[in-house]
Amino acid sequence: MKKNKDITTRSSVYKRSASSKIEGKAIKWILLACALLSVATTVGIVVSLVVQGWNFFMEVSLWEFLTGTRWSPILKPRAHGVLPLVGGTMLVSIIAILFAAPVGLGAAIYLSEYAADRVRRIVKPVLEILAGVPTIVYGYFALSFVTPSLQKVIPNMIVFNALSAGLVMGIMIMPMISTLSEDAMMSVPRSLRNGAYALGATRLEVASRVVVPAALSGIISSFILAVSRAIGETMLVTIAAGATPRLTANPLESIQTMTAYIVQLSLGEAAFGSLEYNTIFAVGLLLFFITLIMNLIGSLVVNKWRQKYE
Amino acid sequence: MENEITQVTDKEISKNIIISARNLNVYYGNFRAVKDVNLDVKKNQVLSLIGPSGCGKSTVLRCFNRMNDLILSAEVGGSILYNGINLYSAEVDATEIRSSIGMVFQKPNPFPKSIYDNVAFGLRINGYQGDMDEAVEKSLKQAALWDEVKDRLKDSGLTLSGGQQQRLCIARTLAIEPDIILMDEPCSALDPIATLAIEELIRELITKYTIIIVTHNMQQAARVSDETAFLMVGEDRAGYLVETGDTQQIFTNPKEERTESYITGRFS
Amino acid sequence: MSSNQAQSSLFPENLRKRKRFGQIIYFLLLSCVLIGIVSLLILLVRILFDGIDWLSWHFLTNFPSRHPEIAGMKSAIFGTIWTIALTGSFTVPIGIGAAIYLEEYSPKSWFTQIIEINISNLAGVPSIVYGLLGLALFVQWMSIGRSVLAGALTLALLVLPIVILAAREAIRAVPDSYRQASYALGSTKWQTQKYVVLPSAMPSILTGVILALSRAIGEAAPIIAISALVYLTFIPTNPLSRFTVMPIQIFNWVSRPQDEFRGLAAAGIIILLLILLGMNSFAIYLRNRYQKQSEE
């Protein structure tokens, strides 16, 4: 007891306020609140989508929404089958990943296994710029450059089509794949490469039979995350892919994606609470779940791979 | 020119020498890491490279299968004659050399593949036409690992213990039937029992192979090698060869005082 | 091959074939990288080419108009400045606070782990979904209206994960010896954060903040959901004013069929890209200056 008192007397020289302990506690709580805001955001997203979507599902059955093949929420006869929007989204995303996966992986292999340090230092920032360009710019690029160029090759292609949107989307998500895949390949230990070289493997054999298989889960996860990004991408498809909800596999046709529909309806400033207004939340809810599941799978895959090396 | 090479070859063969370094110099950028090393390695023997850390013994070892090619700043001067061919002449391909001169590394580095695929790796990339199962079994037996893994060939190589992993890496090297095996401190990451197993294995392997081993453990050099080369760091920080000779002689009656001081532990 | 006799007889001579195949693949891989670089070049050149003639002083100082020759993006530029200023003032303190909590205070528990998983998942939520959140929560339920404030709050939530991740990395990079030195002088935990950790992490945090805000400047989708407006001829006067931002003005011009408006869109993109370039250069400058300092 006596000793304690001694310490207190001595520190009073430094004018440390008695309240500093309380202050420390308060600060901790404030900081915790900041961190919790991110959890609150997730809760807010789910609640707002579910509550507003609920109003929609009071009028349209979930079954009709998920299985209907016609989407016409404004023009009569009305129909609320979301499949055309999902189909449009998938069509664009598939074109994008078919382009971006090989190109992105190729670039990643080049950067991690072949490129000299000097080259890598120049190329990586360029790819980062490509990833940082606002999507509205890609929309402009698709509409004013890629579509006219493609029309020279495919004369009967219409202005708004899934193909140019998909290709430009591919350019957009390619840096994501190359960066994430390269990270995965770079963390494959040097000793494995040496082991393969010592057995007489060529550079390509080291890359394709040792490095890529060892980094495979990181690479696959980069594909999944890139597809998820493509599914959620909005302005590019709104500008370039059209506004025609249609269930088709023909990339030369005009389609509409889930995101583009949300933008289209938002621009009309529909009255709060109307059925049209609520459709965007129903579509948004579906969009949120699809991307959430893909992101979870993506990070699960990549975590599994981390455990293997650490 | 051709005559000269033939002559050299005849001379080397007569002395039963399989590979020899002549005026070997290694530079990392402007820094000379190894200075004027001349070294002969006899067929079906174990040569150990010993010396204090930083003396360039690993660097010298890596010259023998041109692993230094993979380090961008590294440059090798001089020549290494293998079957009468200079490994550093323009027409020789590093990849080709490495399937005749294999290497085992300091830390076991099995590929994250099955035990079977680890051993089959080198055969597959080289386009092996024979019976793969048989070749894998043979290599694992040679590496004294077969009995421990024959029931779990499909398991990942990473599930093995450290010593087993190192023997797997040896089996992987044996599979492509090299002439020479380079070993870079192969036991430094292993416990004493696993070390002993590898040492026994090395003695068995020399009936078929020639082995060059780098070790920081002098007892190990004394136990496994027929010949020993002692390297040191000069005042210019470049490694150089002090002397080389019969292991027995190096450890009991070295010619150079520096060797004796090192072996008796007067400096390290 | 001169060293054929050295090659063990186990294998047929196939190295030459393997090497040639490797060469072909090498060029394919190289062309993958070139596709990315060339696309960027075409994109930039194309936009410069389309838009350069439309750039003028009025373009910055005029309101949008039906007549392309006098149209400008004044309302959008001011809207963007308002939005980003508000977004920054919300997201920076909260993001740094969350990062300090997670790096320095949080116990290792399932609770912390949930927060971390949550943050990394939030970074992958499509931006339009944030727009819907803002629309329901801020515009409708909290009755803030389709205002700058609602837009800024939405963008603040959108870039919060980026700020938190950047700030955490910056804080993690502060050497532990600094903290120990501070504690050894009798500092409290908060004093250590405030006087030691944050000052040395600040340049990196700022870099991350600038990058996050430049992401916010380019976002159009969530703002469309909030503001719904693409044509506005006044500038915001207070946080509750209606507003538009540059990407939305560009979107408006892009979606018109006439070529003149395409030109305006390209001109708008040039301005937008210049702003982003400026911000990113500043971020890189900060990073380099910081690195130099820590090397000295």
CSV table of N, CA and C in Angstrom, one decimal, chain C residues 15 26 51 141 250:
chain,number,residue,atom,x,y,z
C,15,LEU,N,15.9,-32.3,-76.6
C,15,LEU,CA,16.1,-31.0,-76.0
C,15,LEU,C,15.8,-29.9,-77.0
C,26,TYR,N,7.4,-18.4,-75.0
C,26,TYR,CA,8.0,-17.1,-74.5
C,26,TYR,C,7.4,-15.9,-75.2
C,51,GLY,N,-11.0,14.2,-77.7
C,51,GLY,CA,-11.4,15.2,-76.8
C,51,GLY,C,-10.7,16.5,-76.8
C,141,TRP,N,-34.6,6.4,-45.7
C,141,TRP,CA,-34.9,6.2,-44.3
C,141,TRP,C,-34.4,7.4,-43.4
C,250,ILE,N,-20.0,12.8,-67.6
C,250,ILE,CA,-19.4,12.1,-68.8
C,250,ILE,C,-20.4,11.1,-69.3
